[in-house]
C-alpha positions as a printed NumPy array, in Angstrom:
array([[ 19.038, -18.79 ,  47.885],
       [ 20.007, -16.113,  45.119],
       [ 17.474, -14.364,  43.595],
       [ 16.463, -14.496,  40.084],
       [ 18.298, -12.003,  37.893],
       [ 16.575, -10.045,  35.292],
       [ 17.274, -11.026,  31.735],
       [ 17.297,  -9.152,  28.777],
       [ 14.106, -10.036,  27.34 ],
       [ 12.016,  -8.226,  30.126],
       [  9.285,  -9.259,  32.567],
       [  8.186, -12.396,  30.856],
       [ 11.597, -14.029,  31.31 ],
       [ 11.967, -12.688,  34.91 ],
       [  8.57 , -14.114,  35.832],
       [  9.441, -17.536,  34.021],
       [ 12.813, -17.644,  36.322],
       [ 11.13 , -16.749,  39.545],
       [  7.989, -19.301,  39.446],
       [  9.164, -22.903,  40.023],
       [  8.182, -25.422,  37.521],
       [  7.264, -28.927,  38.236],
       [  9.165, -32.066,  36.753],
       [  7.336, -32.799,  33.524],
       [  5.033, -29.674,  33.499],
       [  5.186, -28.244,  30.099],
       [  7.217, -24.844,  29.903],
       [  4.838, -21.674,  29.798],
       [  5.212, -19.76 ,  26.792],
       [  3.914, -16.216,  26.459],
       [  0.644, -16.075,  24.3  ],
       [  1.496, -15.22 ,  20.465],
       [ -0.315, -12.569,  18.795],
       [ -2.922, -13.566,  16.381],
       [ -2.254, -12.692,  12.511],
       [ -5.546, -10.736,  12.928],
       [ -3.897,  -8.378,  15.421],
       [ -1.28 ,  -7.22 ,  12.691],
       [ -3.919,  -7.052,  10.001],
       [ -3.727,  -3.78 ,   8.088],
       [ -6.555,  -1.726,   8.513],
       [ -8.819,  -0.279,   5.883],
       [ -7.313,   3.23 ,   4.275],
       [ -9.323,   6.074,   5.74 ],
       [ -9.647,   7.554,   2.34 ],
       [-11.93 ,   4.648,   1.191],
       [-14.318,   5.563,   4.168],
       [-14.37 ,   9.226,   3.186],
       [-14.807,   8.365,  -0.222],
       [-17.644,   6.188,   0.585],
       [-19.375,   8.82 ,   2.82 ],
       [-18.832,  11.411,   0.209],
       [-20.451,   9.571,  -2.372],
       [-23.358,   8.728,  -0.179],
       [-23.762,  12.719,   0.477],
       [-23.697,  13.398,  -3.422],
       [-26.422,  10.532,  -3.894],
       [-28.429,  12.625,  -1.061],
       [-28.173,  15.748,  -2.825],
       [-30.046,  14.236,  -5.92 ],
       [-33.049,  13.362,  -4.314],
       [-35.687,  14.919,  -1.663],
       [-37.673,  11.755,  -1.493],
       [-37.843,  10.969,   2.088],
       [-38.009,   7.256,   1.947],
       [-34.777,   7.251,  -0.081],
       [-32.967,   9.678,   2.364],
       [-34.289,   7.577,   5.415],
       [-32.693,   4.493,   3.482],
       [-29.47 ,   6.391,   3.056],
       [-29.459,   7.34 ,   6.775],
       [-30.368,   3.877,   7.849],
       [-27.505,   2.342,   5.643],
       [-24.781,   4.755,   6.792],
       [-25.676,   4.138,  10.599],
       [-25.761,   0.621,  10.171],
       [-22.193,   0.559,   8.756],
       [-21.212,   3.003,  11.533],
       [-22.754,   0.862,  14.245],
       [-21.01 ,  -2.187,  12.978],
       [-17.434,  -0.724,  12.223],
       [-17.182,   2.115,  14.748],
       [-14.128,   1.67 ,  17.268],
       [-13.953,   2.898,  20.69 ],
       [-11.612,   5.987,  19.951],
       [-12.733,   9.141,  20.987],
       [-13.137,  10.812,  17.48 ],
       [-15.584,   7.715,  16.737],
       [-18.135,   9.102,  19.484],
       [-18.565,  12.096,  17.299],
       [-21.263,  10.531,  15.259],
       [-24.028,  11.216,  17.786],
       [-23.143,  14.81 ,  17.861],
       [-23.657,  14.817,  13.986],
       [-26.855,  13.262,  14.339],
       [-28.086,  15.782,  16.805],
       [-26.9  ,  18.632,  14.244],
       [-29.065,  17.214,  11.726],
       [-32.1  ,  17.256,  13.588],
       [-31.531,  20.558,  14.606],
       [-30.829,  21.528,  10.95 ],
       [-34.313,  20.23 ,  10.195],
       [-36.239,  21.943,  13.113],
       [-34.572,  25.284,  11.873],
       [-35.461,  24.781,   8.186],
       [-39.261,  24.08 ,   9.249],
       [-39.201,  27.082,  11.871],
       [-37.833,  29.372,   9.191],
       [-40.65 ,  28.31 ,   6.878],
       [-43.363,  28.75 ,   9.44 ],
       [-42.019,  31.96 ,  10.651],
       [-40.893,  33.587,   7.402],
       [-43.469,  32.006,   5.075],
       [-42.56 ,  29.784,   1.724],
       [-42.988,  30.497,  -1.918],
       [-44.549,  27.22 ,  -2.054],
       [-48.5  ,  27.586,  -2.646],
       [-50.97 ,  25.44 ,  -0.398],
       [-54.573,  25.075,   0.197],
       [-54.152,  23.186,   3.417],
       [-53.995,  25.869,   6.186],
       [-52.411,  24.161,   9.316],
       [-52.672,  27.665,  11.409],
       [-52.453,  31.276,  11.005],
       [-49.955,  33.396,  13.011],
       [-50.356,  36.955,  13.556],
       [-48.521,  38.766,  10.885],
       [-46.038,  41.681,  11.877],
       [-46.314,  44.647,   9.31 ],
       [-42.854,  45.488,   7.668],
       [-41.555,  48.661,   6.329],
       [-41.537,  49.04 ,   2.5  ],
       [-37.9  ,  48.446,   2.157],
       [-38.365,  44.92 ,   3.343],
       [-40.953,  44.122,   0.645],
       [-40.621,  40.196,  -0.293],
       [-40.283,  39.313,   3.428],
       [-43.103,  38.194,   5.447],
       [-43.347,  37.637,   9.158],
       [-46.081,  35.189,  10.23 ],
       [-49.533,  34.65 ,   8.415],
       [-50.878,  31.567,   7.183],
       [-48.833,  28.208,   7.599],
       [-49.825,  25.669,   5.146],
       [-48.928,  21.836,   5.195],
       [-47.54 ,  22.026,   1.708],
       [-44.832,  24.453,   2.747],
       [-44.128,  22.709,   6.086],
       [-43.572,  19.22 ,   4.39 ],
       [-41.572,  21.004,   1.489],
       [-39.314,  22.684,   3.978],
       [-39.1  ,  19.091,   6.107],
       [-38.015,  17.321,   2.758],
       [-35.287,  20.098,   2.116],
       [-34.038,  19.965,   5.306],
       [-33.863,  16.206,   5.552],
       [-31.775,  16.366,   2.466],
       [-29.219,  18.699,   4.053],
       [-29.455,  16.384,   7.348],
       [-28.465,  13.297,   5.274],
       [-25.431,  15.018,   3.849],
       [-24.273,  16.114,   7.558],
       [-24.823,  12.46 ,   9.089],
       [-22.819,  10.978,   6.008],
       [-19.723,  13.267,   6.912],
       [-20.518,  12.244,  10.532],
       [-19.944,   8.676,   9.416],
       [-16.739,   9.351,   7.746],
       [-15.543,  11.115,  10.739],
       [-16.509,   8.293,  13.185],
       [-15.247,   5.653,  10.837],
       [-11.751,   7.079,   9.691],
       [ -8.941,   7.937,  11.866],
       [ -8.008,  11.641,  11.394],
       [ -4.424,  11.057,  12.305],
       [ -4.144,   7.873,   9.546],
       [ -6.103,  10.283,   7.194],
       [ -3.716,  13.236,   7.969],
       [ -0.646,  10.615,   6.953],
       [ -2.084,   9.829,   3.856],
       [ -2.643,  13.229,   2.649],
       [ -0.227,  14.497,   0.112],
       [  2.574,  16.911,   1.352],
       [  1.009,  19.97 ,  -0.386],
       [ -2.091,  19.617,   2.03 ],
       [ -0.356,  18.801,   5.014],
       [ -0.644,  21.831,   6.926],
       [ -4.311,  22.417,   6.073],
       [ -4.81 ,  18.832,   6.921],
       [ -3.083,  19.557,  10.373],
       [ -5.505,  22.263,  11.168],
       [ -8.582,  20.139,  10.   ],
       [ -7.506,  17.279,  12.01 ],
       [ -6.973,  19.292,  15.149],
       [-10.277,  21.038,  14.753],
       [-11.904,  17.617,  14.266],
       [-10.568,  15.959,  17.237],
       [-10.78 ,  18.902,  19.757],
       [-14.463,  18.375,  20.151],
       [-14.352,  14.467,  20.743],
       [-11.556,  15.039,  23.299],
       [-13.466,  17.582,  24.994],
       [-16.382,  15.353,  25.418],
       [-14.194,  12.844,  26.59 ],
       [-12.59 ,  14.872,  29.236],
       [-16.115,  16.123,  30.364],
       [-17.485,  12.484,  30.792],
       [-14.261,  11.651,  32.681],
       [-14.333,  14.527,  35.102],
       [-18.117,  14.133,  35.772],
       [-17.726,  10.196,  36.503],
       [-14.828,  11.126,  38.89 ],
       [-16.788,  13.705,  40.729],
       [-19.977,  11.13 ,  40.921],
       [-17.796,   8.363,  42.441],
       [-16.537,  10.859,  45.051],
       [-19.872,  11.979,  46.031],
       [-19.865,  15.237,  44.706],
       [-22.399,  17.129,  42.545],
       [-21.536,  17.293,  38.804],
       [-24.684,  19.209,  37.616],
       [-25.814,  22.727,  38.07 ],
       [-23.83 ,  26.037,  38.04 ],
       [-21.417,  24.888,  40.501],
       [-20.828,  21.411,  38.804],
       [-20.404,  23.211,  35.678],
       [-17.868,  25.509,  37.014],
       [-15.759,  22.889,  38.867],
       [-15.665,  20.523,  35.463],
       [-15.273,  23.348,  32.982],
       [-11.968,  24.56 ,  34.464],
       [-10.011,  21.417,  34.507],
       [-11.107,  20.865,  30.998],
       [ -9.817,  24.196,  29.867],
       [ -6.765,  23.218,  31.47 ],
       [ -6.381,  19.864,  30.226],
       [ -7.323,  21.307,  26.781],
       [ -4.514,  24.087,  27.001],
       [ -1.919,  21.474,  28.164],
       [ -2.839,  19.421,  25.283],
       [ -2.469,  22.256,  22.75 ],
       [  1.017,  22.941,  24.41 ],
       [  2.081,  19.292,  24.028],
       [  0.915,  19.218,  20.292],
       [  2.544,  22.641,  19.385],
       [  6.02 ,  21.257,  21.377],
       [  5.476,  17.705,  19.224],
       [  4.907,  19.584,  15.697],
       [  7.963,  21.848,  16.425],
       [ 10.153,  18.812,  17.414],
       [  9.019,  16.968,  13.974],
       [  9.851,  19.93 ,  11.844],
       [  6.442,  21.385,  10.968],
       [  6.23 ,  24.293,   8.739],
       [  9.702,  23.489,   7.207],
       [  9.819,  23.784,   3.479],
       [ 12.281,  22.899,   0.761],
       [ 13.487,  25.684,  -1.795],
       [ 11.659,  25.3  ,  -5.379],
       [ 12.404,  27.165,  -8.395],
       [ 10.083,  30.077,  -9.678],
       [  8.573,  28.371, -12.609],
       [  7.459,  25.156, -10.643],
       [  5.985,  27.696,  -8.144],
       [  3.897,  29.763, -10.832],
       [  3.005,  26.391, -12.324],
       [  1.901,  25.067,  -9.108],
       [ -0.282,  28.015,  -8.155],
       [ -1.841,  28.189, -11.643],
       [ -2.604,  24.41 , -11.706],
       [ -4.082,  24.351,  -8.421],
       [ -6.153,  27.642,  -8.82 ],
       [ -7.316,  26.557, -12.22 ],
       [ -8.087,  22.89 , -10.829],
       [-10.265,  24.596,  -8.163],
       [-12.401,  26.702, -10.127],
       [-12.854,  23.82 , -12.558],
       [-14.043,  21.668,  -9.874],
       [-16.428,  24.356,  -8.613],
       [-17.794,  25.297, -12.074],
       [-18.333,  21.41 , -12.85 ],
       [-19.745,  20.93 ,  -9.494],
       [-22.16 ,  23.788, -10.207],
       [-23.043,  22.376, -13.498],
       [-23.716,  18.927, -12.118],
       [-26.085,  20.407,  -9.675],
       [-27.903,  22.541, -11.856],
       [-30.298,  21.239, -14.682],
       [-28.889,  23.455, -17.248],
       [-25.147,  22.551, -16.631],
       [-25.659,  18.754, -17.268],
       [-23.732,  18.882, -20.658],
       [-20.682,  20.526, -19.731],
       [-20.538,  19.688, -15.865],
       [-18.928,  16.362, -15.965],
       [-16.028,  17.222, -18.221],
       [-15.077,  20.401, -16.356],
       [-15.067,  18.767, -13.369],
       [-12.985,  16.11 , -14.492],
       [-10.593,  18.634, -16.03 ],
       [-10.546,  20.616, -12.771],
       [ -9.987,  17.519, -10.719],
       [ -7.013,  16.487, -12.853],
       [ -5.424,  19.867, -12.894],
       [ -5.7  ,  20.223,  -8.929],
       [ -4.067,  17.099,  -8.68 ],
       [ -1.351,  17.592, -10.773],
       [ -0.855,  21.035,  -9.114],
       [ -0.945,  19.224,  -5.306],
       [  1.848,  16.963,  -6.872],
       [  4.055,  19.66 ,  -7.869],
       [  3.423,  21.653,  -4.573],
       [  4.366,  18.57 ,  -2.732],
       [  8.103,  19.429,  -3.803],
       [  8.162,  21.951,  -1.097],
       [  7.252,  19.6  ,   1.762],
       [  9.682,  16.425,   1.329],
       [  8.87 ,  13.96 ,   4.122],
       [  8.482,  10.29 ,   4.703],
       [  5.751,   8.129,   5.885],
       [  5.925,   5.627,   8.604],
       [  3.993,   2.502,   7.679],
       [  1.579,   3.914,   4.981],
       [ -1.627,   2.472,   4.825],
       [ -2.287,   0.088,   1.941],
       [ -5.059,   0.703,  -0.468],
       [ -6.249,  -2.781,  -0.972],
       [ -9.368,  -4.896,  -2.259],
       [-11.299,  -3.935,   0.823],
       [-10.826,  -0.111,   0.142],
       [-11.709,  -0.527,  -3.608],
       [-15.048,  -2.301,  -2.442],
       [-15.822,   0.379,   0.084],
       [-15.168,   3.286,  -2.298],
       [-16.744,   1.224,  -5.296],
       [-20.105,   0.688,  -3.398],
       [-20.392,   4.492,  -2.398],
       [-19.438,   5.434,  -5.763],
       [-22.27 ,   3.265,  -7.432],
       [-24.763,   4.615,  -5.003],
       [-24.031,   8.269,  -6.021],
       [-23.813,   7.215, -10.022],
       [-26.957,   5.143,  -9.837],
       [-29.054,   7.866,  -8.065],
       [-27.666,  10.715, -10.38 ],
       [-29.035,   8.128, -13.254],
       [-32.375,   7.932, -11.63 ],
       [-32.843,  11.625, -11.126],
       [-32.207,  12.175, -14.562],
       [-34.478,   9.361, -15.878],
       [-37.331,   9.364, -13.456],
       [-37.026,  12.798, -11.495],
       [-40.637,  12.712, -10.337],
       [-39.972,   9.48 ,  -8.268],
       [-36.768,  11.068,  -6.661],
       [-38.591,  14.486,  -6.129],
       [-42.031,  13.931,  -4.9  ],
       [-44.378,  16.873,  -5.278],
       [-46.024,  18.498,  -2.578],
       [-48.851,  20.385,  -4.426],
       [-51.251,  18.27 ,  -4.567],
       [-50.515,  16.81 ,  -1.121],
       [-49.667,  13.268,  -1.793],
       [-47.786,  10.541,   0.131],
       [-44.122,   9.89 ,  -1.231],
       [-43.747,   6.527,  -2.925],
       [-40.495,   4.375,  -2.703],
       [-39.043,   3.678,  -6.172],
       [-37.63 ,   0.059,  -6.392],
       [-34.635,   0.263,  -8.497],
       [-33.176,   3.607,  -6.831],
       [-34.073,   1.888,  -3.406],
       [-32.137,  -1.345,  -4.203],
       [-28.942,   1.024,  -5.364],
       [-29.13 ,   2.783,  -2.006],
       [-28.741,  -0.827,  -0.272],
       [-25.609,  -1.067,  -2.008],
       [-24.137,   1.332,   1.005],
       [-24.483,  -1.648,   3.105],
       [-21.557,  -3.691,   1.144],
       [-18.855,  -2.238,   3.54 ],
       [-20.828,  -3.8  ,   6.618],
       [-20.297,  -7.438,   5.406],
       [-17.06 ,  -7.502,   3.328],
       [-15.004,  -5.246,   5.367],
       [-13.307,  -6.753,   8.684],
       [-13.697,  -4.553,  11.916],
       [-10.392,  -2.914,  13.257],
       [ -8.829,  -4.532,  15.963],
       [ -9.33 ,  -2.131,  19.16 ]])
């Protein structure tokens, strides 16, 4: 009996010829891929715009109830749409970093004092006398509940901003985001993507090595386990860096095209002027005195920076393989975040007392209704955006 010869179609054809088929039995066909398998994924820029908008909304309030709603909304979307990729596991690290920020902010208020006056004394620390050149700084002394509460509100605002950045990092693929960047930002994007993916890959390597040592019955804790796990992890990181450098060199990383001198000068002027405009406009929006000129300066700076980036892209001509489409789901995700930021900004102007609860006198914060309903718009991506296939 002659053995089955391998066909040009690969392993499935070889298996179909090798297995005898009974008379009348339908021929086995390989399963077809479902259309959802090839469904285009959501553009990563939409996730970043959604998360940055939530961060902007967090900067407009110190109400702990609204900030807790923002944290809950972003966490729910991450829980429902996070993939199993290594970079998606960094959300927990951002949450721990946010908790550390709140604790450090409160500890600084306790140790160094606070300008917030208060009458509810929690404890009195021994005060350290300082020289005359350190006037204005206090170590120890009376710790009031008002100062601690003010520090907790302020730290929670910064913690919410960090968690929003972590949500974007967990939902958007860094590699796909790098592919969508304009050519002028490609080198900067590569550095950012390598920095963002280094920690998740390192954590995944540590978990894999510790699991392997536990399966072999070897200790994975203590100083000995740390040394025996740390060395292979560093070796793997070095090998991965060398492989990345070789891949970047093979793909022509760093090569630029020749452009004329006027184009280079125009690009530099537009980019620098645009960045200055963005900084000045953002400062104006974040301060109460710059509310009139902040938005026009910010828009002018954004337009100038975009024009500079478009001109700067002439130095890095490249093609994109299967670019991510910006579809209706991307508009919905980015629009929901922008709506939350715009509505909370409006609420901070029309009702600042509700979004910035006072601590003197010491009162419990109240939940404003329509700003809370606006925050719930951040949940829209969890219901309208399909999950990416794993």
